[in-house]
Amino acid sequence: MSHPHPELGPPPALAEGGLRITPLGGLGEIGRNMTVFEFGGKLLIVDCGVLFPEEEQPGVDLILPDFSSIRDRLDDVVGIILTHGHEDHIGAVPFLLREKEDIPLIGSKLTLALIEAKLQEHRIRPYALEVKEGDRERIGPFDCEFVAVNHSIPDALAVAIRTPAGMVVVTGDFKMDQLPLDGRLTDLPAFARLGEEGIDLLLSDSTNAEVPGFVPPERDISQVLRQTFDRADKRIIVASFASHVHRIQQVLDAAHEHRRKVAFVGRSMVRNMGIARDLGYLKVPGDLIVDVKVLDDLPDEKVVLVCTGSQGEPMAALSRMANRDHQIRIVEGDTVILASSLIPGNENAVYRVINGLTRWGANVVHKGNARVHVSGHASAGELLYFYNICKPRNLMPIHGEWRHLRANAELGQLTGIPKERCVIAEDGVAVDLVNGVAKIAGKVHAGYVYVDGLSVGDITESSLKDRRILGEEGIVSVFVVVDSTTGKLVGGPNIHARGSGIDDEAFAAVIPKIEEGLSRSASDGVLEPRQIQQLIRRSVGKWVSDTYRRRPMILPVVVEV
């Protein structure tokens, strides 16, 4: 089992006839999935998704893959294959197409409909090629065959990429539900056929590799939903991903059986469910859906709201309800169903929302106390079964944190894949497939690119560190006026603190230290404002640390006269 090393340098020129695979996101994390394939001087991208920020990334809206390694080669990109319509696989497409609008998008009907609706907001009209399972398309030098896989969104596809260097199969996100709601199974006969032909490298979903056994069928949730609806005597509010069509279908079915009306809340939920309904993926009885504006005219026991916010996102509808910052007010007796999993890193945010909802009297049903979610990703038993069917010569785990990637590689070894042929990479690590062997070749830069409002890439790790300090320790500003000729103090220091928990009056104790330091620096001929700022920063910082054991941001302002 090979893995990248911190000292990896840039990859050398690709060997003639070789295929290079470079993940720019999705390895070592859950989200931001993007992989670049290079052959014959051309590039093919599979997925282009976003990662959602965690608490230590304050103010950040989205995290994108780093396009810098391919920015100078966008003319060589022959297409972007989108395996399915979840945000962690399509969310960054608008940002890439901003840089070159005519890169073709290839995906299934629902996937393309979801991304095209998103691109309309960015005023981008893409060139799109719709494909379905069983289709085979030539995309530049890449011969691509699409295979049906079952996931938590309809129309998901795996892709087999054939080149003279060998065949690579990318599973995308998948599981092997044997009783899918839409009857669309993961096409195991197709994977067996590809295995017989010879899969040189398999890139496989790792999210549930640590979980033993098989994922329960999606339809198991129906009974739990019905029981929850039976017990609820007031409003029911269901929070789910805005793209989880299968889950929403079960909610609609339960609402229809209990003669309740359903309203969608949240722009992405309204948009995506409208698309799914128009395309026939969501079956909705004629009078079931109502506008949220008419809810006040309906009795509580006849209402179901379906909204976003199952991951505790601060601006999503459910979080705002929990914070009393939404037009829909949670009241005693409401039932709230969180019909989704906890994405790693979001646990605290989700439990904060659960506590907020419970505080206002809601009965909160979630994965921890009822089976209201089943995963969309294959567990260990399914992966073992899958590898025995595919018989890949090399395995590269994708889509998962480090523990998931390693667990997936170990499953591959159990099925007979040699340890040295199980390649654990990370974002930016280039893996070359040459003469049937996959090996790590080097590393390109693949850092986080932060989206903050309209700003893309302007926020740095240093900026986030400053934000964390401001949020945790506060800020102390120190204003002084000095003589530009002598460097002597003319006015101030005036000191003000915000968010530090220290009263402005307390800083009287440090003013003599600042005055003494400035007098000494003036005697030494220090006239440069930046040096004076540093002196003030050290004096105040040391005093605050010694006195209060705190480390606020110190902001000296030096005015010369």
Short mmCIF file of C-alpha atoms in Angstrom, two decimals, residues 138 151 155 168-169 330 397 550:
data_model
loop_
_atom_site.label_atom_id
_atom_site.label_comp_id
_atom_site.label_asym_id
_atom_site.label_seq_id
_atom_site.Cartn_x
_atom_site.Cartn_y
_atom_site.Cartn_z
CA ARG A 138 -15.65 9.26 -27.48
CA HIS A 151 -27.13 6.28 -4.86
CA ASP A 155 -29.60 9.01 -12.35
CA VAL A 168 -9.95 3.06 -15.49
CA VAL A 169 -13.33 2.76 -13.78
CA ILE A 330 -41.36 26.49 15.98
CA PRO A 397 -9.70 4.63 -2.93
CA ARG A 550 -5.23 36.14 26.59
#
